[in-house]
């Protein structure tokens, strides 16, 4: 019914153009028992769930859909998720060919209405170019909250960053301002070993690796970064001032449930003003990072955290964690070592520095050591990591 016809439909001698609407997409719903790909769909869902990887909504929306049509589309998605045993609460969405309604607010409000919490892939009507490929999308590389009038809703919007090898200067700017980065690629079309597309994918991965190392970024799933952003937008900081320092403590009373396990896992960038520009800074934070060319300090709060300046330094913390993509719970800290829980699911990664060699214990841990820096990676559910200072001096 999508082929145009010239026909005297009303029988009045007037030939008119008759057009049908095109439904683009698979002819079977993913929850249809008659779907020829049913076995593969169930196997994919099972694999992703067993490995604790998020399954997000890929919505088929067009510029000219009505509110009711958009609502029906997303309700079909919701029912398909429920039929397949996929969690729907606080799920995220992106869009097929990036399209949303010509009234962007209509799409975002309908998504929020049906229980979606974030939209990380969209193309505003008539905007030139596409996410990832167009300069017009530079403003959207910073995540922001949906604003209706004067009210900011607990709904996050974000678009993929430009292609990493084509827009290298943009990445330097994002690193300078500590902007988070979300990257999109159709990797399923680029996996054939020895192919040109595989070589391009490898080059892309290597370029992203350089960005990660230079900016001290943590790799995260889209669901993990959404939870972290919800926490950062709504978590408040209580700051207590002392004579030569401050104490920071997280106030999570306003953090919504969308933050889940990231509730309270807040990071702070401390930038000293002119009076303290050349003053020594120290902290009792286990999670801390110093950039090489500036006298500033990044800290992650695992509890009340001190930053002091001047000649008196705080005792060196037992642990120096350079970055983490996961909330950290300290379960034990005694003569037997330090035991940490990496509390998120999917992929957990911890980078730490130790001048004393460490024995690192835990199930399914992948450990990479370069000089005195250890990178600990784990895939799957949350995990435990035990750190023991080695007494072996050989």
mmCIF file of C-alpha atoms in Angstrom:
data_model
loop_
_atom_site.group_PDB
_atom_site.id
_atom_site.type_symbol
_atom_site.label_atom_id
_atom_site.label_comp_id
_atom_site.label_asym_id
_atom_site.label_seq_id
_atom_site.Cartn_x
_atom_site.Cartn_y
_atom_site.Cartn_z
ATOM 1 C CA UNK A 1 0.000 0.000 0.000
ATOM 2 C CA UNK A 2 3.007 2.304 -0.238
ATOM 3 C CA UNK A 3 2.995 2.479 -4.074
ATOM 4 C CA UNK A 4 1.390 5.737 -5.340
ATOM 5 C CA UNK A 5 -1.600 5.377 -7.686
ATOM 6 C CA UNK A 6 -3.396 7.721 -10.079
ATOM 7 C CA UNK A 7 -7.080 6.810 -9.804
ATOM 8 C CA UNK A 8 -10.571 8.282 -10.079
ATOM 9 C CA UNK A 9 -11.329 7.178 -6.524
ATOM 10 C CA UNK A 10 -14.626 9.098 -6.181
ATOM 11 C CA UNK A 11 -15.893 8.292 -9.674
ATOM 12 C CA UNK A 12 -16.371 11.942 -10.575
ATOM 13 C CA UNK A 13 -13.987 12.099 -13.500
ATOM 14 C CA UNK A 14 -11.245 13.679 -11.408
ATOM 15 C CA UNK A 15 -8.041 11.640 -11.283
ATOM 16 C CA UNK A 16 -6.279 11.990 -7.962
ATOM 17 C CA UNK A 17 -3.009 10.829 -6.459
ATOM 18 C CA UNK A 18 -3.489 8.114 -3.858
ATOM 19 C CA UNK A 19 -0.653 7.478 -1.414
ATOM 20 C CA UNK A 20 -0.297 4.887 1.300
ATOM 21 C CA UNK A 21 1.615 5.225 4.526
ATOM 22 C CA UNK A 22 4.859 3.336 4.881
ATOM 23 C CA UNK A 23 5.590 1.396 8.060
ATOM 24 C CA UNK A 24 9.375 1.039 8.169
ATOM 25 C CA UNK A 25 10.803 -1.756 10.237
ATOM 26 C CA UNK A 26 10.646 -5.520 10.611
ATOM 27 C CA UNK A 27 7.328 -7.126 9.575
ATOM 28 C CA UNK A 28 7.250 -9.016 12.891
ATOM 29 C CA UNK A 29 7.219 -7.578 16.385
ATOM 30 C CA UNK A 30 10.116 -8.778 18.551
ATOM 31 C CA UNK A 31 7.631 -10.333 20.993
ATOM 32 C CA UNK A 32 5.610 -12.094 18.269
ATOM 33 C CA UNK A 33 5.858 -15.896 18.787
ATOM 34 C CA UNK A 34 5.657 -16.273 14.988
ATOM 35 C CA UNK A 35 8.744 -14.119 14.425
ATOM 36 C CA UNK A 36 11.206 -16.219 12.352
ATOM 37 C CA UNK A 37 14.046 -14.779 14.453
ATOM 38 C CA UNK A 38 12.363 -15.751 17.730
ATOM 39 C CA UNK A 39 15.085 -18.199 18.784
ATOM 40 C CA UNK A 40 17.844 -15.674 18.179
ATOM 41 C CA UNK A 41 15.937 -12.900 19.962
ATOM 42 C CA UNK A 42 15.440 -15.033 23.074
ATOM 43 C CA UNK A 43 19.090 -16.131 23.015
ATOM 44 C CA UNK A 44 20.283 -12.522 22.710
ATOM 45 C CA UNK A 45 18.065 -11.359 25.569
ATOM 46 C CA UNK A 46 19.272 -14.251 27.726
ATOM 47 C CA UNK A 47 22.933 -13.475 26.996
ATOM 48 C CA UNK A 48 22.566 -9.769 27.757
ATOM 49 C CA UNK A 49 20.680 -10.417 30.988
ATOM 50 C CA UNK A 50 23.128 -13.061 32.190
ATOM 51 C CA UNK A 51 25.976 -10.610 31.580
ATOM 52 C CA UNK A 52 24.059 -7.714 33.159
ATOM 53 C CA UNK A 53 24.211 -5.541 30.047
ATOM 54 C CA UNK A 54 21.447 -2.975 29.475
ATOM 55 C CA UNK A 55 18.776 -3.404 26.815
ATOM 56 C CA UNK A 56 17.476 -0.030 25.674
ATOM 57 C CA UNK A 57 14.584 1.152 23.509
ATOM 58 C CA UNK A 58 15.198 1.856 19.818
ATOM 59 C CA UNK A 59 12.084 3.843 18.885
ATOM 60 C CA UNK A 60 10.499 4.224 15.448
ATOM 61 C CA UNK A 61 9.220 7.808 15.560
ATOM 62 C CA UNK A 62 8.761 10.235 12.669
ATOM 63 C CA UNK A 63 8.436 13.993 12.443
ATOM 64 C CA UNK A 64 4.706 13.982 11.751
ATOM 65 C CA UNK A 65 3.336 11.442 14.230
ATOM 66 C CA UNK A 66 0.575 12.567 16.571
ATOM 67 C CA UNK A 67 0.818 12.322 20.341
ATOM 68 C CA UNK A 68 -1.440 9.266 20.288
ATOM 69 C CA UNK A 69 0.634 7.563 17.587
ATOM 70 C CA UNK A 70 3.858 8.143 19.518
ATOM 71 C CA UNK A 71 2.211 6.912 22.699
ATOM 72 C CA UNK A 72 0.993 3.762 20.900
ATOM 73 C CA UNK A 73 4.465 3.092 19.467
ATOM 74 C CA UNK A 74 6.112 3.282 22.867
ATOM 75 C CA UNK A 75 3.362 1.253 24.521
ATOM 76 C CA UNK A 76 4.043 -1.497 21.959
ATOM 77 C CA UNK A 77 7.721 -1.272 22.902
ATOM 78 C CA UNK A 78 6.875 -1.485 26.588
ATOM 79 C CA UNK A 79 4.672 -4.537 26.085
ATOM 80 C CA UNK A 80 7.351 -6.228 23.984
ATOM 81 C CA UNK A 81 9.900 -5.668 26.746
ATOM 82 C CA UNK A 82 7.558 -7.091 29.373
ATOM 83 C CA UNK A 83 6.706 -10.126 27.215
ATOM 84 C CA UNK A 84 10.409 -10.871 26.769
ATOM 85 C CA UNK A 85 11.194 -10.370 30.460
ATOM 86 C CA UNK A 86 13.190 -7.172 29.874
ATOM 87 C CA UNK A 87 13.145 -4.530 32.587
ATOM 88 C CA UNK A 88 11.336 -1.344 31.565
ATOM 89 C CA UNK A 89 11.579 0.901 34.631
ATOM 90 C CA UNK A 90 13.877 3.905 34.041
ATOM 91 C CA UNK A 91 14.946 2.579 30.642
ATOM 92 C CA UNK A 92 16.684 4.759 28.044
ATOM 93 C CA UNK A 93 15.868 5.362 24.380
ATOM 94 C CA UNK A 94 17.437 6.365 21.093
ATOM 95 C CA UNK A 95 15.749 6.695 17.716
ATOM 96 C CA UNK A 96 15.819 4.835 14.433
ATOM 97 C CA UNK A 97 17.497 7.202 11.947
ATOM 98 C CA UNK A 98 17.550 9.598 14.938
ATOM 99 C CA UNK A 99 14.137 11.055 14.043
ATOM 100 C CA UNK A 100 11.782 12.590 16.602
ATOM 101 C CA UNK A 101 8.649 14.706 16.226
ATOM 102 C CA UNK A 102 8.872 18.143 14.616
ATOM 103 C CA UNK A 103 7.800 19.331 18.068
ATOM 104 C CA UNK A 104 10.667 17.797 20.044
ATOM 105 C CA UNK A 105 8.956 18.441 23.366
ATOM 106 C CA UNK A 106 6.076 16.181 22.305
ATOM 107 C CA UNK A 107 8.407 13.212 21.869
ATOM 108 C CA UNK A 108 10.302 13.789 25.110
ATOM 109 C CA UNK A 109 7.150 14.249 27.217
ATOM 110 C CA UNK A 110 5.547 11.097 25.786
ATOM 111 C CA UNK A 111 8.737 9.174 26.567
ATOM 112 C CA UNK A 112 8.710 10.456 30.126
ATOM 113 C CA UNK A 113 5.013 9.608 30.450
ATOM 114 C CA UNK A 114 5.571 5.927 29.598
ATOM 115 C CA UNK A 115 8.445 5.484 32.068
ATOM 116 C CA UNK A 116 11.525 6.263 29.966
ATOM 117 C CA UNK A 117 14.182 8.244 31.845
ATOM 118 C CA UNK A 118 16.645 9.421 29.202
ATOM 119 C CA UNK A 119 17.026 9.963 25.459
ATOM 120 C CA UNK A 120 20.632 9.769 24.274
ATOM 121 C CA UNK A 121 20.168 9.762 20.494
ATOM 122 C CA UNK A 122 17.866 12.150 18.614
ATOM 123 C CA UNK A 123 17.767 14.533 15.648
ATOM 124 C CA UNK A 124 15.800 17.781 16.075
ATOM 125 C CA UNK A 125 13.524 18.530 13.134
ATOM 126 C CA UNK A 126 15.266 20.291 10.213
ATOM 127 C CA UNK A 127 18.641 20.343 11.962
ATOM 128 C CA UNK A 128 21.400 19.962 9.351
ATOM 129 C CA UNK A 129 23.493 16.823 9.505
ATOM 130 C CA UNK A 130 23.119 13.893 11.859
ATOM 131 C CA UNK A 131 24.379 13.060 15.353
ATOM 132 C CA UNK A 132 27.999 11.899 15.208
ATOM 133 C CA UNK A 133 28.505 13.322 11.707
ATOM 134 C CA UNK A 134 27.413 16.974 11.847
ATOM 135 C CA UNK A 135 28.850 20.131 13.376
ATOM 136 C CA UNK A 136 25.312 21.296 14.185
ATOM 137 C CA UNK A 137 25.214 18.711 16.974
ATOM 138 C CA UNK A 138 28.184 20.136 18.868
ATOM 139 C CA UNK A 139 25.892 21.866 21.436
ATOM 140 C CA UNK A 140 24.312 18.515 22.314
ATOM 141 C CA UNK A 141 27.564 16.840 23.376
ATOM 142 C CA UNK A 142 26.898 18.122 26.907
ATOM 143 C CA UNK A 143 24.068 16.221 28.636
ATOM 144 C CA UNK A 144 21.216 18.339 29.956
ATOM 145 C CA UNK A 145 17.860 18.006 31.683
ATOM 146 C CA UNK A 146 14.547 18.434 29.897
ATOM 147 C CA UNK A 147 13.181 21.864 30.795
ATOM 148 C CA UNK A 148 9.467 22.618 30.590
ATOM 149 C CA UNK A 149 8.904 26.298 31.283
ATOM 150 C CA UNK A 150 10.926 27.082 34.403
ATOM 151 C CA UNK A 151 10.950 23.486 35.628
ATOM 152 C CA UNK A 152 13.768 21.030 34.953
ATOM 153 C CA UNK A 153 12.353 17.523 34.722
ATOM 154 C CA UNK A 154 14.185 14.361 35.915
ATOM 155 C CA UNK A 155 14.664 13.379 32.272
ATOM 156 C CA UNK A 156 18.066 13.511 30.566
ATOM 157 C CA UNK A 157 18.897 14.444 26.970
ATOM 158 C CA UNK A 158 22.174 13.867 25.186
ATOM 159 C CA UNK A 159 23.459 13.134 21.681
ATOM 160 C CA UNK A 160 26.478 11.146 20.466
ATOM 161 C CA UNK A 161 29.711 13.049 20.014
ATOM 162 C CA UNK A 162 31.191 13.632 16.542
ATOM 163 C CA UNK A 163 33.298 10.916 14.919
ATOM 164 C CA UNK A 164 36.524 10.686 16.894
ATOM 165 C CA UNK A 165 39.024 10.686 14.023
ATOM 166 C CA UNK A 166 37.310 13.397 11.941
ATOM 167 C CA UNK A 167 36.653 15.877 14.752
ATOM 168 C CA UNK A 168 39.802 15.541 16.871
ATOM 169 C CA UNK A 169 39.839 19.243 17.953
ATOM 170 C CA UNK A 170 36.320 18.859 19.368
ATOM 171 C CA UNK A 171 37.568 16.072 21.607
ATOM 172 C CA UNK A 172 40.365 18.248 22.929
ATOM 173 C CA UNK A 173 37.767 20.869 23.860
ATOM 174 C CA UNK A 174 35.553 18.298 25.564
ATOM 175 C CA UNK A 175 38.513 16.989 27.552
ATOM 176 C CA UNK A 176 39.445 20.535 28.589
ATOM 177 C CA UNK A 177 35.996 21.035 30.112
ATOM 178 C CA UNK A 178 35.764 17.495 31.556
ATOM 179 C CA UNK A 179 32.662 16.772 29.484
ATOM 180 C CA UNK A 180 31.415 13.201 29.478
ATOM 181 C CA UNK A 181 31.388 11.531 26.073
ATOM 182 C CA UNK A 182 28.835 9.180 24.524
ATOM 183 C CA UNK A 183 29.934 7.499 21.294
ATOM 184 C CA UNK A 184 27.863 5.685 18.676
ATOM 185 C CA UNK A 185 29.036 3.160 16.094
ATOM 186 C CA UNK A 186 27.360 0.358 14.118
ATOM 187 C CA UNK A 187 30.036 -2.186 15.042
ATOM 188 C CA UNK A 188 27.965 -5.156 13.833
ATOM 189 C CA UNK A 189 28.698 -4.114 10.249
ATOM 190 C CA UNK A 190 32.442 -3.856 10.824
ATOM 191 C CA UNK A 191 33.557 -7.146 12.348
ATOM 192 C CA UNK A 192 34.826 -9.198 9.388
ATOM 193 C CA UNK A 193 38.495 -9.953 10.081
ATOM 194 C CA UNK A 194 40.790 -8.535 7.409
ATOM 195 C CA UNK A 195 38.185 -6.168 5.967
ATOM 196 C CA UNK A 196 38.621 -2.445 5.416
ATOM 197 C CA UNK A 197 35.710 -1.758 7.768
ATOM 198 C CA UNK A 198 37.380 -3.837 10.491
ATOM 199 C CA UNK A 199 40.546 -1.754 10.092
ATOM 200 C CA UNK A 200 38.506 1.449 10.443
ATOM 201 C CA UNK A 201 36.824 0.080 13.575
ATOM 202 C CA UNK A 202 40.220 -0.795 15.065
ATOM 203 C CA UNK A 203 41.457 2.738 14.336
ATOM 204 C CA UNK A 204 38.345 4.155 16.010
ATOM 205 C CA UNK A 205 38.852 2.025 19.124
ATOM 206 C CA UNK A 206 42.499 3.077 19.314
ATOM 207 C CA UNK A 207 41.521 6.760 18.983
ATOM 208 C CA UNK A 208 38.946 6.426 21.768
ATOM 209 C CA UNK A 209 41.587 4.705 23.886
ATOM 210 C CA UNK A 210 43.867 7.717 23.473
ATOM 211 C CA UNK A 211 41.050 10.053 24.537
ATOM 212 C CA UNK A 212 40.407 7.865 27.580
ATOM 213 C CA UNK A 213 44.049 7.868 28.651
ATOM 214 C CA UNK A 214 44.703 11.567 28.003
ATOM 215 C CA UNK A 215 41.551 12.704 29.804
ATOM 216 C CA UNK A 216 41.558 10.039 32.547
ATOM 217 C CA UNK A 217 38.083 8.948 31.454
ATOM 218 C CA UNK A 218 36.284 5.811 32.612
ATOM 219 C CA UNK A 219 34.491 3.601 30.094
ATOM 220 C CA UNK A 220 30.847 3.034 31.074
ATOM 221 C CA UNK A 221 27.683 1.552 29.613
ATOM 222 C CA UNK A 222 25.004 4.031 28.600
ATOM 223 C CA UNK A 223 22.871 2.931 31.555
ATOM 224 C CA UNK A 224 25.744 3.448 34.004
ATOM 225 C CA UNK A 225 26.503 6.963 32.803
ATOM 226 C CA UNK A 226 22.789 7.874 32.926
ATOM 227 C CA UNK A 227 22.622 6.800 36.581
ATOM 228 C CA UNK A 228 25.783 8.766 37.330
ATOM 229 C CA UNK A 229 24.387 11.881 35.630
ATOM 230 C CA UNK A 230 21.131 11.666 37.587
ATOM 231 C CA UNK A 231 23.196 11.575 40.767
ATOM 232 C CA UNK A 232 25.406 14.499 39.728
ATOM 233 C CA UNK A 233 22.487 16.700 38.708
ATOM 234 C CA UNK A 234 20.580 16.203 41.951
ATOM 235 C CA UNK A 235 23.226 15.466 44.596
ATOM 236 C CA UNK A 236 24.101 18.478 46.749
ATOM 237 C CA UNK A 237 27.380 19.105 48.527
ATOM 238 C CA UNK A 238 27.658 20.216 52.121
ATOM 239 C CA UNK A 239 30.859 22.267 52.448
ATOM 240 C CA UNK A 240 32.347 22.983 55.869
ATOM 241 C CA UNK A 241 35.123 25.584 55.939
ATOM 242 C CA UNK A 242 38.141 25.333 58.215
ATOM 243 C CA UNK A 243 41.131 27.629 58.646
ATOM 244 C CA UNK A 244 43.162 25.990 55.879
ATOM 245 C CA UNK A 245 40.757 23.671 54.172
ATOM 246 C CA UNK A 246 37.282 22.347 53.596
ATOM 247 C CA UNK A 247 35.307 19.191 54.314
ATOM 248 C CA UNK A 248 32.931 17.883 51.651
ATOM 249 C CA UNK A 249 29.969 15.608 52.281
ATOM 250 C CA UNK A 250 27.293 14.425 49.863
ATOM 251 C CA UNK A 251 23.642 15.281 50.529
ATOM 252 C CA UNK A 252 21.544 12.761 48.606
ATOM 253 C CA UNK A 253 18.131 13.852 49.889
ATOM 254 C CA UNK A 254 17.101 15.178 46.451
ATOM 255 C CA UNK A 255 18.629 12.415 44.319
ATOM 256 C CA UNK A 256 15.909 10.545 42.358
ATOM 257 C CA UNK A 257 15.641 6.776 42.247
ATOM 258 C CA UNK A 258 16.901 6.790 38.653
ATOM 259 C CA UNK A 259 20.424 7.154 40.091
ATOM 260 C CA UNK A 260 20.087 3.687 41.685
ATOM 261 C CA UNK A 261 23.452 2.394 42.957
ATOM 262 C CA UNK A 262 25.201 5.623 41.870
ATOM 263 C CA UNK A 263 23.321 7.623 44.513
ATOM 264 C CA UNK A 264 25.930 9.635 46.415
ATOM 265 C CA UNK A 265 28.843 8.589 44.168
ATOM 266 C CA UNK A 266 29.832 12.168 43.493
ATOM 267 C CA UNK A 267 33.033 13.600 42.061
ATOM 268 C CA UNK A 268 34.375 17.105 42.658
ATOM 269 C CA UNK A 269 36.882 19.170 40.693
ATOM 270 C CA UNK A 270 38.675 21.582 43.046
ATOM 271 C CA UNK A 271 40.109 24.601 41.211
ATOM 272 C CA UNK A 272 42.131 26.904 43.502
ATOM 273 C CA UNK A 273 41.776 30.634 42.922
ATOM 274 C CA UNK A 274 44.591 33.130 42.511
ATOM 275 C CA UNK A 275 45.418 33.192 46.235
ATOM 276 C CA UNK A 276 45.939 29.425 46.286
ATOM 277 C CA UNK A 277 47.248 28.943 42.759
ATOM 278 C CA UNK A 278 50.739 27.928 43.876
ATOM 279 C CA UNK A 279 49.779 26.448 47.249
ATOM 280 C CA UNK A 280 50.206 22.770 47.988
ATOM 281 C CA UNK A 281 46.933 20.823 48.111
ATOM 282 C CA UNK A 282 46.361 17.552 49.934
ATOM 283 C CA UNK A 283 43.345 15.347 50.584
ATOM 284 C CA UNK A 284 42.333 12.280 52.549
ATOM 285 C CA UNK A 285 40.273 11.006 49.596
ATOM 286 C CA UNK A 286 41.135 7.527 48.353
ATOM 287 C CA UNK A 287 39.694 8.447 44.973
ATOM 288 C CA UNK A 288 41.800 11.348 43.700
ATOM 289 C CA UNK A 289 43.582 12.568 40.593
ATOM 290 C CA UNK A 290 45.963 15.439 39.841
ATOM 291 C CA UNK A 291 46.425 16.790 36.325
ATOM 292 C CA UNK A 292 50.072 17.227 35.396
ATOM 293 C CA UNK A 293 49.973 20.805 34.130
ATOM 294 C CA UNK A 294 47.667 22.476 36.688
ATOM 295 C CA UNK A 295 47.495 22.848 40.451
ATOM 296 C CA UNK A 296 44.004 21.432 40.721
ATOM 297 C CA UNK A 297 42.539 18.314 42.262
ATOM 298 C CA UNK A 298 39.804 15.811 41.448
ATOM 299 C CA UNK A 299 38.303 13.833 44.323
ATOM 300 C CA UNK A 300 35.598 11.192 44.566
ATOM 301 C CA UNK A 301 33.613 11.063 47.795
ATOM 302 C CA UNK A 302 33.431 7.719 49.589
ATOM 303 C CA UNK A 303 32.324 9.596 52.714
ATOM 304 C CA UNK A 304 33.215 12.950 54.318
ATOM 305 C CA UNK A 305 36.314 14.168 52.471
ATOM 306 C CA UNK A 306 38.896 16.798 53.401
ATOM 307 C CA UNK A 307 40.920 19.069 51.143
ATOM 308 C CA UNK A 308 43.551 21.249 52.814
ATOM 309 C CA UNK A 309 46.092 23.748 51.535
ATOM 310 C CA UNK A 310 49.316 25.150 52.900
ATOM 311 C CA UNK A 311 52.378 23.658 54.556
ATOM 312 C CA UNK A 312 50.530 21.121 56.709
ATOM 313 C CA UNK A 313 49.604 18.067 54.673
ATOM 314 C CA UNK A 314 47.068 15.410 55.494
ATOM 315 C CA UNK A 315 48.531 11.924 56.010
ATOM 316 C CA UNK A 316 48.787 10.073 52.712
ATOM 317 C CA UNK A 317 45.667 7.923 52.213
ATOM 318 C CA UNK A 318 46.141 4.156 52.165
ATOM 319 C CA UNK A 319 44.870 3.892 48.626
ATOM 320 C CA UNK A 320 45.185 6.053 45.518
ATOM 321 C CA UNK A 321 42.356 5.349 43.082
ATOM 322 C CA UNK A 322 42.871 7.359 39.894
ATOM 323 C CA UNK A 323 39.473 6.675 38.365
ATOM 324 C CA UNK A 324 36.502 4.359 38.665
ATOM 325 C CA UNK A 325 33.390 3.783 36.584
ATOM 326 C CA UNK A 326 31.527 2.264 39.532
ATOM 327 C CA UNK A 327 30.384 3.253 43.008
ATOM 328 C CA UNK A 328 32.766 1.825 45.611
ATOM 329 C CA UNK A 329 31.793 0.421 48.995
ATOM 330 C CA UNK A 330 34.605 -0.166 51.500
ATOM 331 C CA UNK A 331 33.774 -3.471 53.220
ATOM 332 C CA UNK A 332 36.982 -3.989 55.201
ATOM 333 C CA UNK A 333 40.160 -2.090 55.996
ATOM 334 C CA UNK A 334 42.403 -3.910 58.453
ATOM 335 C CA UNK A 335 45.686 -5.784 58.772
ATOM 336 C CA UNK A 336 44.431 -8.396 56.306
ATOM 337 C CA UNK A 337 44.032 -5.802 53.576
ATOM 338 C CA UNK A 338 41.352 -3.647 52.001
ATOM 339 C CA UNK A 339 38.175 -5.187 50.589
ATOM 340 C CA UNK A 340 36.097 -3.181 48.138
ATOM 341 C CA UNK A 341 32.743 -3.815 46.523
ATOM 342 C CA UNK A 342 32.443 -2.503 42.971
ATOM 343 C CA UNK A 343 28.724 -1.953 43.177
ATOM 344 C CA UNK A 344 27.470 -1.551 39.615
ATOM 345 C CA UNK A 345 26.658 -4.243 37.034
ATOM 346 C CA UNK A 346 27.746 -4.822 33.456
ATOM 347 C CA UNK A 347 31.363 -3.722 33.517
ATOM 348 C CA UNK A 348 33.381 -2.454 36.468
ATOM 349 C CA UNK A 349 36.770 -0.832 36.111
ATOM 350 C CA UNK A 350 39.118 0.554 38.738
ATOM 351 C CA UNK A 351 42.482 2.226 38.096
ATOM 352 C CA UNK A 352 44.782 2.662 41.087
ATOM 353 C CA UNK A 353 48.376 3.554 41.830
ATOM 354 C CA UNK A 354 50.534 1.932 44.489
ATOM 355 C CA UNK A 355 54.240 2.418 45.147
ATOM 356 C CA UNK A 356 54.115 -0.866 47.092
ATOM 357 C CA UNK A 357 53.409 -3.993 45.000
ATOM 358 C CA UNK A 358 49.875 -5.272 45.487
ATOM 359 C CA UNK A 359 48.316 -8.708 45.632
ATOM 360 C CA UNK A 360 44.853 -8.362 44.080
ATOM 361 C CA UNK A 361 42.235 -11.041 44.730
ATOM 362 C CA UNK A 362 38.733 -11.527 43.380
ATOM 363 C CA UNK A 363 36.707 -13.739 41.046
ATOM 364 C CA UNK A 364 36.856 -13.040 37.325
ATOM 365 C CA UNK A 365 39.194 -10.059 37.593
ATOM 366 C CA UNK A 366 41.270 -8.927 34.616
ATOM 367 C CA UNK A 367 44.369 -7.147 35.934
ATOM 368 C CA UNK A 368 46.761 -5.049 33.879
ATOM 369 C CA UNK A 369 49.868 -3.517 35.467
ATOM 370 C CA UNK A 370 52.002 -0.747 33.975
ATOM 371 C CA UNK A 371 54.746 0.503 36.307
ATOM 372 C CA UNK A 372 52.939 1.294 39.575
ATOM 373 C CA UNK A 373 49.456 1.619 38.023
ATOM 374 C CA UNK A 374 46.973 -1.262 38.188
ATOM 375 C CA UNK A 375 43.862 -1.452 35.999
ATOM 376 C CA UNK A 376 41.266 -3.885 37.365
ATOM 377 C CA UNK A 377 38.376 -4.844 35.072
ATOM 378 C CA UNK A 378 35.440 -7.152 35.728
ATOM 379 C CA UNK A 379 32.452 -8.081 33.557
ATOM 380 C CA UNK A 380 29.066 -9.156 34.895
ATOM 381 C CA UNK A 381 27.429 -8.548 38.241
ATOM 382 C CA UNK A 382 28.926 -6.446 41.034
ATOM 383 C CA UNK A 383 32.128 -7.898 42.446
ATOM 384 C CA UNK A 384 34.517 -7.903 45.396
ATOM 385 C CA UNK A 385 38.168 -6.867 45.166
ATOM 386 C CA UNK A 386 40.705 -7.510 47.914
ATOM 387 C CA UNK A 387 43.940 -5.514 47.963
ATOM 388 C CA UNK A 388 46.912 -6.733 49.997
ATOM 389 C CA UNK A 389 50.290 -5.033 50.166
ATOM 390 C CA UNK A 390 52.920 -7.519 49.068
ATOM 391 C CA UNK A 391 55.840 -8.197 51.403
ATOM 392 C CA UNK A 392 57.755 -10.043 48.691
ATOM 393 C CA UNK A 393 60.698 -7.810 47.746
ATOM 394 C CA UNK A 394 62.248 -10.197 45.245
#
